[in-house]
PDB file of C-alpha atoms in Angstrom:
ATOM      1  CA  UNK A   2     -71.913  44.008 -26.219  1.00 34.00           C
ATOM      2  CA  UNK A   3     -70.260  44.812 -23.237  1.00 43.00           C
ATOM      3  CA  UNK A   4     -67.192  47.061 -23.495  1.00 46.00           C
ATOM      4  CA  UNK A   5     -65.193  45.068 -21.058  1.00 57.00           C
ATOM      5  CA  UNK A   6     -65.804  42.268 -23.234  1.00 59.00           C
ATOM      6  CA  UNK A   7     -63.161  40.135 -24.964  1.00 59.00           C
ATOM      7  CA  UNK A   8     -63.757  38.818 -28.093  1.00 53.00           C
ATOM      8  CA  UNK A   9     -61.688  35.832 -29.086  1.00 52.00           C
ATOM      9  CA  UNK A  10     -62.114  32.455 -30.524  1.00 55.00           C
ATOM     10  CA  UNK A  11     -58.787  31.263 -29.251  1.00 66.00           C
ATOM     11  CA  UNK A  12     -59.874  30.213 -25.876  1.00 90.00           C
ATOM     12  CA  UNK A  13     -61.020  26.943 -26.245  1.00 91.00           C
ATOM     13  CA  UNK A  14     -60.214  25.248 -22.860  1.00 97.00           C
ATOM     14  CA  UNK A  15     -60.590  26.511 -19.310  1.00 97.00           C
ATOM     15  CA  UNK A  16     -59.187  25.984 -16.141  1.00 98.00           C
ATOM     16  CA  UNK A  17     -60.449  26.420 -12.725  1.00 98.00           C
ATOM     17  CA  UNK A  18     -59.035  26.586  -9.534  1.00 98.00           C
ATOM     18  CA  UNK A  19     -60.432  26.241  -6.358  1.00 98.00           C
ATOM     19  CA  UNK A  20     -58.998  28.116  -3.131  1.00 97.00           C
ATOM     20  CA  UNK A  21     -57.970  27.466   0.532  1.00 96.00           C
ATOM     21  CA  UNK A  22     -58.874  23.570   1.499  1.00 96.00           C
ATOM     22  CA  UNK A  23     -61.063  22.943  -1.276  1.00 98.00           C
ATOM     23  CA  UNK A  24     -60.750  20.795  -4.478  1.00 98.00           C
ATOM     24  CA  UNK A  25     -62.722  20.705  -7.111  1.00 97.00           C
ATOM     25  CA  UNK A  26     -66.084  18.930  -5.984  1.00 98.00           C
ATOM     26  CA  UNK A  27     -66.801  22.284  -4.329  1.00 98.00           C
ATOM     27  CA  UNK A  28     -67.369  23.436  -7.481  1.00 98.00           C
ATOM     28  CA  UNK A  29     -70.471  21.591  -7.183  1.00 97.00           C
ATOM     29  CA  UNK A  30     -72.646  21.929 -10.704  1.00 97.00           C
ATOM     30  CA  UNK A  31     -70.917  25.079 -11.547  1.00 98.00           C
ATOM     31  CA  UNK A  32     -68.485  23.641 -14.100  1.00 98.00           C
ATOM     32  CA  UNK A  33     -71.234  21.737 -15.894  1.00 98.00           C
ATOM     33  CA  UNK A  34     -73.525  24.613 -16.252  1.00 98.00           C
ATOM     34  CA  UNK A  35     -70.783  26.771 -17.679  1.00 97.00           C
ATOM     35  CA  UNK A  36     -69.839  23.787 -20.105  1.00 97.00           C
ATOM     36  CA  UNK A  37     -73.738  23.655 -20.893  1.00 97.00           C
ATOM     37  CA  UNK A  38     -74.410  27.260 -20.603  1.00 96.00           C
ATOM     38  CA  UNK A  39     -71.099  28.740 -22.233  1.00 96.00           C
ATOM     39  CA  UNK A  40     -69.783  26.322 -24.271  1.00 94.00           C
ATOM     40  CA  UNK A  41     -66.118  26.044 -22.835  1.00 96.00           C
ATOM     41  CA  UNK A  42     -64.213  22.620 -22.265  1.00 96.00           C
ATOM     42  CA  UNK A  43     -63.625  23.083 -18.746  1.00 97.00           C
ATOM     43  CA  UNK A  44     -61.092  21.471 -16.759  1.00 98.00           C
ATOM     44  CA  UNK A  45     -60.959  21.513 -13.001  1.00 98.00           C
ATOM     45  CA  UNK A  46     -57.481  20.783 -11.384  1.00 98.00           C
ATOM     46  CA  UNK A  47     -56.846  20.289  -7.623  1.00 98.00           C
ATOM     47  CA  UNK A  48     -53.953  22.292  -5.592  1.00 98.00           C
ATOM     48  CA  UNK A  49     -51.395  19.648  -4.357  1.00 98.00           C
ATOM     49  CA  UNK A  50     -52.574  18.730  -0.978  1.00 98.00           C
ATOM     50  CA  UNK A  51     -56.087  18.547  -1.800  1.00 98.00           C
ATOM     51  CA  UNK A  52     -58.626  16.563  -3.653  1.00 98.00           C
ATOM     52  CA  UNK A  53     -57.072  14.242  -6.169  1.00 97.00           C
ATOM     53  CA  UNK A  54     -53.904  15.168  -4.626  1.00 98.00           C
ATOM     54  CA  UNK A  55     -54.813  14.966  -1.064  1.00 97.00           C
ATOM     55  CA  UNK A  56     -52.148  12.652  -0.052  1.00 97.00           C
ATOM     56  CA  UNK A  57     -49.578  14.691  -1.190  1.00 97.00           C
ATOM     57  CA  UNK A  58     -47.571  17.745   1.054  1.00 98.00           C
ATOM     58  CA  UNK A  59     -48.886  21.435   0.017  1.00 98.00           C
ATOM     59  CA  UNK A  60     -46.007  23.456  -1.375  1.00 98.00           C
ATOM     60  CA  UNK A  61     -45.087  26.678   1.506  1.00 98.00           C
ATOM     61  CA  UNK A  62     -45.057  29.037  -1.475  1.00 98.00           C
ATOM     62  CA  UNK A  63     -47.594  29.954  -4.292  1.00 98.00           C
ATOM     63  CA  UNK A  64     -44.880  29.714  -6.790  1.00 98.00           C
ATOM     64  CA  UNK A  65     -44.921  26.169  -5.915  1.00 98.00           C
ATOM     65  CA  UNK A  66     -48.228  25.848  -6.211  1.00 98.00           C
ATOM     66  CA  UNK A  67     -48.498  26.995  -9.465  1.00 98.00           C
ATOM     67  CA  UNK A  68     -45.691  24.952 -10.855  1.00 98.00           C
ATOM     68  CA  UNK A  69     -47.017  21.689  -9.313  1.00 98.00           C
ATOM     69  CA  UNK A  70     -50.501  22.488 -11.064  1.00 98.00           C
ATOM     70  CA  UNK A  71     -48.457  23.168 -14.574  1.00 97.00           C
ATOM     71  CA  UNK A  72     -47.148  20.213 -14.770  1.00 96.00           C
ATOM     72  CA  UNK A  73     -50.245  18.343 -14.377  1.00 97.00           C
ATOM     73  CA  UNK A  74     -51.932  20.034 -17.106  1.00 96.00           C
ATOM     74  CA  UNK A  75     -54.125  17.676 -19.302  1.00 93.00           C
ATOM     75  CA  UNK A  76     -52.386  17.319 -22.379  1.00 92.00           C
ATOM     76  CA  UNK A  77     -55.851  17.873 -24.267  1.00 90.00           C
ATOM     77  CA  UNK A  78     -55.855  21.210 -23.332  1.00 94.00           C
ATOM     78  CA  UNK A  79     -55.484  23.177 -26.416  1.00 93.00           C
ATOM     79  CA  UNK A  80     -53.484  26.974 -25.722  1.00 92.00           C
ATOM     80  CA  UNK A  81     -53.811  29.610 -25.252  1.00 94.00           C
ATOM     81  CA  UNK A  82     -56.338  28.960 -22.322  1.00 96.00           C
ATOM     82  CA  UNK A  83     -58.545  30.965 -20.080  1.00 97.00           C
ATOM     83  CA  UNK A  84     -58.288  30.636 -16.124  1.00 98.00           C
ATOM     84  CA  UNK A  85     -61.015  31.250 -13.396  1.00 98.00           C
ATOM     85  CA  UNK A  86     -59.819  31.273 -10.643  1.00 98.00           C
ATOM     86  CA  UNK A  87     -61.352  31.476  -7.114  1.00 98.00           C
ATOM     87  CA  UNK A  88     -59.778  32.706  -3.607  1.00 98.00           C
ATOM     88  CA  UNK A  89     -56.372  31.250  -3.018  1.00 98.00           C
ATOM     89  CA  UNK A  90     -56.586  29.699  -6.749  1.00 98.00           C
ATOM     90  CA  UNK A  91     -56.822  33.767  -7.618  1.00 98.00           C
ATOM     91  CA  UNK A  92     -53.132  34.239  -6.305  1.00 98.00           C
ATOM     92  CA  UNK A  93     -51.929  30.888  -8.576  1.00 98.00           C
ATOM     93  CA  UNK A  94     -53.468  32.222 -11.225  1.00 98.00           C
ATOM     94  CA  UNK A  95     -51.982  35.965 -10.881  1.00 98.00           C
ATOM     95  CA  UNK A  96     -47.910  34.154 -10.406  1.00 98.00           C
ATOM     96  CA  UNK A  97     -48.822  32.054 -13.640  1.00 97.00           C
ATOM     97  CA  UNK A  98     -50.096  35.023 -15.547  1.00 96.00           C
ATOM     98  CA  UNK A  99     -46.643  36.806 -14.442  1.00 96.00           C
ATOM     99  CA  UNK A 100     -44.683  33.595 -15.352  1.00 94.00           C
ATOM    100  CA  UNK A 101     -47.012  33.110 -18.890  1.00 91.00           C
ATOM    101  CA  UNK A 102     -44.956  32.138 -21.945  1.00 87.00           C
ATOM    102  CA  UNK A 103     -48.109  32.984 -23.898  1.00 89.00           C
ATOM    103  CA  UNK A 104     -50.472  29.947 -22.350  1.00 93.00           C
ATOM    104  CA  UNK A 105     -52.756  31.975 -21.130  1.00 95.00           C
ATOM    105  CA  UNK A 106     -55.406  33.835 -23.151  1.00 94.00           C
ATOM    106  CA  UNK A 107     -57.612  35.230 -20.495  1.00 95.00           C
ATOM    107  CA  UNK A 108     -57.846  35.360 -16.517  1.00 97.00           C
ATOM    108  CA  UNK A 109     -61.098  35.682 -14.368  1.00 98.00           C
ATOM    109  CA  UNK A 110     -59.804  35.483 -10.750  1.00 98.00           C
ATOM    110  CA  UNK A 111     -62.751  35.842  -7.784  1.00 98.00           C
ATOM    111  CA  UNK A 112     -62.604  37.202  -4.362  1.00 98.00           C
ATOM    112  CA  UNK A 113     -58.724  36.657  -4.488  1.00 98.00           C
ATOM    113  CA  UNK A 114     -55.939  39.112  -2.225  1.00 98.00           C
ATOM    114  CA  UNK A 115     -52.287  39.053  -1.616  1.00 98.00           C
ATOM    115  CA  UNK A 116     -50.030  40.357   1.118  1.00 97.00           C
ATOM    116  CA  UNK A 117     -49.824  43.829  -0.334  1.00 97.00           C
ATOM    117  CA  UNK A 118     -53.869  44.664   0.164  1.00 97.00           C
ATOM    118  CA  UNK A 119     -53.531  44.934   3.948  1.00 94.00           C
ATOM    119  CA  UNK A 120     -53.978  41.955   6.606  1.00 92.00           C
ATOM    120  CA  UNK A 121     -57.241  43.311   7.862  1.00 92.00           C
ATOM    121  CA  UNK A 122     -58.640  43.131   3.974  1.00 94.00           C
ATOM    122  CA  UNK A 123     -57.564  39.797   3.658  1.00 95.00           C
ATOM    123  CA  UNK A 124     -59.048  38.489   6.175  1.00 91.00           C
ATOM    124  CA  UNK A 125     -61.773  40.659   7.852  1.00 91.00           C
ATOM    125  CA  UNK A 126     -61.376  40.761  11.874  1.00 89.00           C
ATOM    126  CA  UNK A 127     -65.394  39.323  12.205  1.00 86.00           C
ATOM    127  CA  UNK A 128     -64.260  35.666  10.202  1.00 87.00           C
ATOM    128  CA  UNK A 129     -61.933  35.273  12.441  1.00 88.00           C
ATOM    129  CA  UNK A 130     -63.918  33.351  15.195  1.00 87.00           C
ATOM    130  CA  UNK A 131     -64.847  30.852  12.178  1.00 87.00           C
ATOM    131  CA  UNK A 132     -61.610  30.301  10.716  1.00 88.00           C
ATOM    132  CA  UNK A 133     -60.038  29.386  14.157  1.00 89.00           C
ATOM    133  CA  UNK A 134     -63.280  27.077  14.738  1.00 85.00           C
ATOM    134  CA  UNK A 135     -62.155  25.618  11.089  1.00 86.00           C
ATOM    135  CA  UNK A 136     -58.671  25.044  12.075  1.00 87.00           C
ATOM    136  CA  UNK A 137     -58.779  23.856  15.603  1.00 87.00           C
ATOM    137  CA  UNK A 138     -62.198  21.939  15.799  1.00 88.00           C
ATOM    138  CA  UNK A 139     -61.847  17.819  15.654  1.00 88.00           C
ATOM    139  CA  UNK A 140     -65.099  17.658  14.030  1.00 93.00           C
ATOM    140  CA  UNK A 141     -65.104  17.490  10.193  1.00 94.00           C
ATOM    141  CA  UNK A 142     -69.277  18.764  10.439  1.00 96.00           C
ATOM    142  CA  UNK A 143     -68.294  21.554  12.543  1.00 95.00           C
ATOM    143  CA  UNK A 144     -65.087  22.263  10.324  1.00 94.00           C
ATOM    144  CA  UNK A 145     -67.306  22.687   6.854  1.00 96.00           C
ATOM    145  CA  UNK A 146     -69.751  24.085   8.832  1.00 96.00           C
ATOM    146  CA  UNK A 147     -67.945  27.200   9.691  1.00 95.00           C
ATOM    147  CA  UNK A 148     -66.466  27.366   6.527  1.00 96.00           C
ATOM    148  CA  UNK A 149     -69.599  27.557   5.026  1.00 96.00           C
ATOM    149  CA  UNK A 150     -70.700  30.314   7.697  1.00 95.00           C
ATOM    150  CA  UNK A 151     -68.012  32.072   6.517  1.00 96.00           C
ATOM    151  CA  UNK A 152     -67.648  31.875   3.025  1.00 97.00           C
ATOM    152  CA  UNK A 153     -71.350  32.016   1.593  1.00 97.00           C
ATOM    153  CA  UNK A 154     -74.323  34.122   2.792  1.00 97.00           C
ATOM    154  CA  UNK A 155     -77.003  32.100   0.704  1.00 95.00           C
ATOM    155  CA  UNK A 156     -78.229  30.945   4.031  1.00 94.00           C
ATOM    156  CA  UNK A 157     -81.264  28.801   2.443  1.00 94.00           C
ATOM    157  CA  UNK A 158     -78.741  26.088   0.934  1.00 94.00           C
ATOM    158  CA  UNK A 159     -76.831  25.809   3.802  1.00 97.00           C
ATOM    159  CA  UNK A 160     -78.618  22.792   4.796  1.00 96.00           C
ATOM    160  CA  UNK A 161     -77.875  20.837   1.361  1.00 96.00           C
ATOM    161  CA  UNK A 162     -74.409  21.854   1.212  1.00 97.00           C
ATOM    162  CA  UNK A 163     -73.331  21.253   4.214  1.00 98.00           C
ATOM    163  CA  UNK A 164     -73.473  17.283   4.115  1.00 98.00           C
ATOM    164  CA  UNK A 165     -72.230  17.200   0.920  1.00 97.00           C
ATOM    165  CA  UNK A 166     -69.217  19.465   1.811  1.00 97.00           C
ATOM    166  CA  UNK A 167     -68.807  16.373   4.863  1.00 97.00           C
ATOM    167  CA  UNK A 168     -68.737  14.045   2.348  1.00 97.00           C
ATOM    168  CA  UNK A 169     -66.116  15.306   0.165  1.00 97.00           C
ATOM    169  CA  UNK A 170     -63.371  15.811   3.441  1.00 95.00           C
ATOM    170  CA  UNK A 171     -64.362  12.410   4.147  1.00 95.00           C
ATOM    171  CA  UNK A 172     -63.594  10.814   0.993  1.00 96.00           C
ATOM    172  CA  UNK A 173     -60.384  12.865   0.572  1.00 96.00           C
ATOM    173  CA  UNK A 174     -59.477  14.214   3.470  1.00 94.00           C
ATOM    174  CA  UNK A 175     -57.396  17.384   4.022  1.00 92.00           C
ATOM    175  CA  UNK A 176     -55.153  17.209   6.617  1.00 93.00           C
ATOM    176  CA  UNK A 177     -54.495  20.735   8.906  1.00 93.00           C
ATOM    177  CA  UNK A 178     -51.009  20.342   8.015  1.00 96.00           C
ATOM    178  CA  UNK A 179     -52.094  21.121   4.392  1.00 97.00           C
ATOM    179  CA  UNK A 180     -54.116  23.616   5.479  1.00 95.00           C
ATOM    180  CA  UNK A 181     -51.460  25.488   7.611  1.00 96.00           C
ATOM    181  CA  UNK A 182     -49.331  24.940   4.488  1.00 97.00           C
ATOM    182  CA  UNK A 183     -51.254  26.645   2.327  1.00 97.00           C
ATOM    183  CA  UNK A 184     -52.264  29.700   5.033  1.00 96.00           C
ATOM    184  CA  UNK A 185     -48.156  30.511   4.872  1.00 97.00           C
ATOM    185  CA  UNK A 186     -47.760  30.328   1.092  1.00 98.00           C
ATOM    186  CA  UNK A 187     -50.945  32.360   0.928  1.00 97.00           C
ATOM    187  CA  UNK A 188     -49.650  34.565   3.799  1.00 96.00           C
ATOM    188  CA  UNK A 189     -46.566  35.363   2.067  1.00 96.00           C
ATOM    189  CA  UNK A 190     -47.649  35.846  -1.540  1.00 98.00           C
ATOM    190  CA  UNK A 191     -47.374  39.110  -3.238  1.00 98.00           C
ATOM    191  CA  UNK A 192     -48.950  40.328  -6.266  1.00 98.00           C
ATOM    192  CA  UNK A 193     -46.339  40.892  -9.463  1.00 97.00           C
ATOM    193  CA  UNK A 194     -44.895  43.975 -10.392  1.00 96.00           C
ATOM    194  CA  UNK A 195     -47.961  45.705 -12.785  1.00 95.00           C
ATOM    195  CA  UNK A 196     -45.515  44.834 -15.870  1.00 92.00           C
ATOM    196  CA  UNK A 197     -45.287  41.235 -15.703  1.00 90.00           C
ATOM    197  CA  UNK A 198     -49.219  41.061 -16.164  1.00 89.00           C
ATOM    198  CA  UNK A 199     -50.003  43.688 -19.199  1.00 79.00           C
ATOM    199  CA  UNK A 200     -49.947  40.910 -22.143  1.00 82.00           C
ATOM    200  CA  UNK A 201     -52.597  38.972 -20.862  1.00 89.00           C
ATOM    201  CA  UNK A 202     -56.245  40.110 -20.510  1.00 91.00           C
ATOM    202  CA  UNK A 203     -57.813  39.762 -16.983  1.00 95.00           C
ATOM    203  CA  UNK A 204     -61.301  40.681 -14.987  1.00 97.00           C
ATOM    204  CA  UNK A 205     -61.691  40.740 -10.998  1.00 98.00           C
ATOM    205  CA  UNK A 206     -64.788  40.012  -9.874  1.00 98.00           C
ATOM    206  CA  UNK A 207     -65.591  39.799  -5.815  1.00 98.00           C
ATOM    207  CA  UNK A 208     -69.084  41.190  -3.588  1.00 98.00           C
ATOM    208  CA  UNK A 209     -69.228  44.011  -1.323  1.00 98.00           C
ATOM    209  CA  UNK A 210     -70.680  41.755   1.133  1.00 98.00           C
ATOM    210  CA  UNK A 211     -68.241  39.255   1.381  1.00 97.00           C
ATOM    211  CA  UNK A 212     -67.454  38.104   4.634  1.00 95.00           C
ATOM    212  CA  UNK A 213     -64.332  36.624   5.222  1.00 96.00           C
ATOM    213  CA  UNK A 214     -62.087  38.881   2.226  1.00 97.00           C
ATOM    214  CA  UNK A 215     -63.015  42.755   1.821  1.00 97.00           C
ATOM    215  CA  UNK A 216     -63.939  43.220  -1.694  1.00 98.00           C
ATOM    216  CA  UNK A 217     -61.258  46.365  -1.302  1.00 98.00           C
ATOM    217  CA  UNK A 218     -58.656  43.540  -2.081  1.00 98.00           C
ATOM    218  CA  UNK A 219     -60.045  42.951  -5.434  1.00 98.00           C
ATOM    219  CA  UNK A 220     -60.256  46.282  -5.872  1.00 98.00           C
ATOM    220  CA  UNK A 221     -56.680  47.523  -5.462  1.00 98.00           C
ATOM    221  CA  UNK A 222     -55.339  44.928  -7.815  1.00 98.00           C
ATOM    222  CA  UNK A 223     -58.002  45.614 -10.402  1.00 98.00           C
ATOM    223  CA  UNK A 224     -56.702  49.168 -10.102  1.00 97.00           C
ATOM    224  CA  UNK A 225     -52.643  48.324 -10.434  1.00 97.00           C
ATOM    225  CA  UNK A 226     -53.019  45.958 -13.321  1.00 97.00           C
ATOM    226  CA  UNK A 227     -55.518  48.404 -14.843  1.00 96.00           C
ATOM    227  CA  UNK A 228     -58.184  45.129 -15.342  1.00 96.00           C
ATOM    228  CA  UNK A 229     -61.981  45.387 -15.208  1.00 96.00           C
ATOM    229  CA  UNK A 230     -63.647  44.549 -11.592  1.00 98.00           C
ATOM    230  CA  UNK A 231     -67.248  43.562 -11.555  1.00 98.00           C
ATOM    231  CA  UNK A 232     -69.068  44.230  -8.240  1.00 98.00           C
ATOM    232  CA  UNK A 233     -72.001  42.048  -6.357  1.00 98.00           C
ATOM    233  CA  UNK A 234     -74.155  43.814  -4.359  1.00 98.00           C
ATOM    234  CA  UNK A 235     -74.695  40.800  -1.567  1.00 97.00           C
ATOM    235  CA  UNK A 236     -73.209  37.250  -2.242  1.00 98.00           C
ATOM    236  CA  UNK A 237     -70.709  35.781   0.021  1.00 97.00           C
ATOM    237  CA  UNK A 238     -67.085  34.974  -0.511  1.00 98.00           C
ATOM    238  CA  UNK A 239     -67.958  31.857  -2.790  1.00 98.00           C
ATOM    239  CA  UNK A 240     -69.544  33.644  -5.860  1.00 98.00           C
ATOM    240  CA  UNK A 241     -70.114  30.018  -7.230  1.00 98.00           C
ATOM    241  CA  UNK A 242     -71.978  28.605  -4.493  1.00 96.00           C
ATOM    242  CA  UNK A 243     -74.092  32.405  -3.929  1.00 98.00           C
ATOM    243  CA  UNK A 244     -75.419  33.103  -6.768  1.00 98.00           C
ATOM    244  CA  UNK A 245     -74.244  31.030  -9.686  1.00 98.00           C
ATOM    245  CA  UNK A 246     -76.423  32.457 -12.540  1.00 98.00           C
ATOM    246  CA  UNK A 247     -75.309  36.069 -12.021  1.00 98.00           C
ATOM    247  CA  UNK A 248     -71.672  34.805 -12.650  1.00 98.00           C
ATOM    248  CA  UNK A 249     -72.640  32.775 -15.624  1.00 97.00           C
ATOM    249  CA  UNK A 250     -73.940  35.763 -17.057  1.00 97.00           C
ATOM    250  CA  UNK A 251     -70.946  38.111 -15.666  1.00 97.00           C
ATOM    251  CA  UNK A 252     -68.904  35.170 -18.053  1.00 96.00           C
ATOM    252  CA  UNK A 253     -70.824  35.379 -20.623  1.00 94.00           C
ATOM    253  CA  UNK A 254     -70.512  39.327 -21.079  1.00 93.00           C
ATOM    254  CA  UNK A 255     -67.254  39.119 -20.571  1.00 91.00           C
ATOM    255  CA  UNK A 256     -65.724  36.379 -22.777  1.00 82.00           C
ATOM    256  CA  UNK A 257     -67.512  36.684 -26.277  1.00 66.00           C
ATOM    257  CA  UNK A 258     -66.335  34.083 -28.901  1.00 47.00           C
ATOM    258  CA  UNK A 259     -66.023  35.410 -32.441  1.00 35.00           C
TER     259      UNK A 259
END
């Protein structure tokens, strides 16, 4: 067994949360398999402004966020909980665990930043042709397609995703307004003081070769909230969509049920 490894037979339900524009059909199979695979009861919920809630105004602070997604918690869920969280849904994830009343059991949080690991970590100065082609184009194809560009270097399923990513901003569409939204709560979110997160076990987990978020960012909070950071040598930003079966087994090593 790992030594990183948490062994606990508390965690019964998971959440996951998805990160800037995206909802939870991005998550593509990824939730199934680790139902399957793991044996959680996993429960996908969307940030307001996207997805399910698509129609609704994205809050201008993280905060926000993270109280809209509390109270839309399914009342199955049984607590404490674990969280994995990707990107944007990293920095919810981080102001819930320093807001926890003892909900939360466990946190994985992927490729995630705040305003405190340096703008040019956040967002590296080579994605930033593709995120202005994401904002400012007026085609939804050539919007996902530079988001996928950006976020995943599995180059081979590009051609799969890609209509499928179309599909989903056509059947709930997020609006640039959202979008903006979310870039200034994102923008101005700072990780908690190191003593608001030392009662709740967490793991970052990012890849040296990520494109659009330096893996430097997951490395300097891993370092102030003294959690384990796992390393991959070549995915993209989107560690689901890259290479799903290395982070099933990163879960599995990490999150051992009694």
């Amino acid at each position: 067994m790992s030594q990183l490894a948490l062994e606990t037979n508390a965690i019964k339900d998971w959440i996951f949360l998805r990160g800037l524009s995206r909802e939870k059909a991005h998550w593509g199979d990824f939730i199934a398999r680790c139902e399957t695979e793991l044996g959680w009861r996993c429960h996908a919920i969307d940030l307001a402004g996207f997805g399910s809630e698509h129609q609704r105004p994205s809050p201008l602070t993280i905060a926000e966020i993270r109280q809209d997604v509390q109270q839309r918690l399914p009342a199955a869920i049984t607590k404490p909980f674990g969280i994995v969280a990707l990107s944007l849904g990293g920095m919810v994830a981080l102001d819930w665990l320093a807001n926890s009343n003892g909900d939360i059991a466990a946190a994985i949080l992927i490729s995630t930043s705040s305003a405190d690991c340096g703008l040019l970590n956040r967002l590296k100065p080579s994605a930033l042709p593709s995120t202005l082609n994401a904002l400012l184009s007026t085609s939804i194809q050539s919007q996902e397609r530079a988001i996928l560009n950006m976020v995943s270097n599995n180059k081979a399923q590009h051609t799969e995703l890609l209509p499928q990513w179309c599909h989903i901003r056509e059947r709930r569409p997020a609006t640039k307004t959202n979008v903006v939204r979310q870039l200034i709560a994102a923008s101005r979110f700072q990780s908690p003081p190191t003593d608001k997160l030392n009662k709740v076990q967490g793991y970052f987990i990012s890849s040296r070769a990520d494109r659009m978020v330096s893996h430097k960012c997951s490395e300097y909070l891993a370092k102030k909230y003294h959690y384990p950071l796992i390393l991959h040598s070549n995915a993209g930003h989107d560690l689901p969509i890259d290479d799903a079966d290395w982070l099933i087994g990163v879960f599995r090593q990490l999150i051992v049920t009694a």
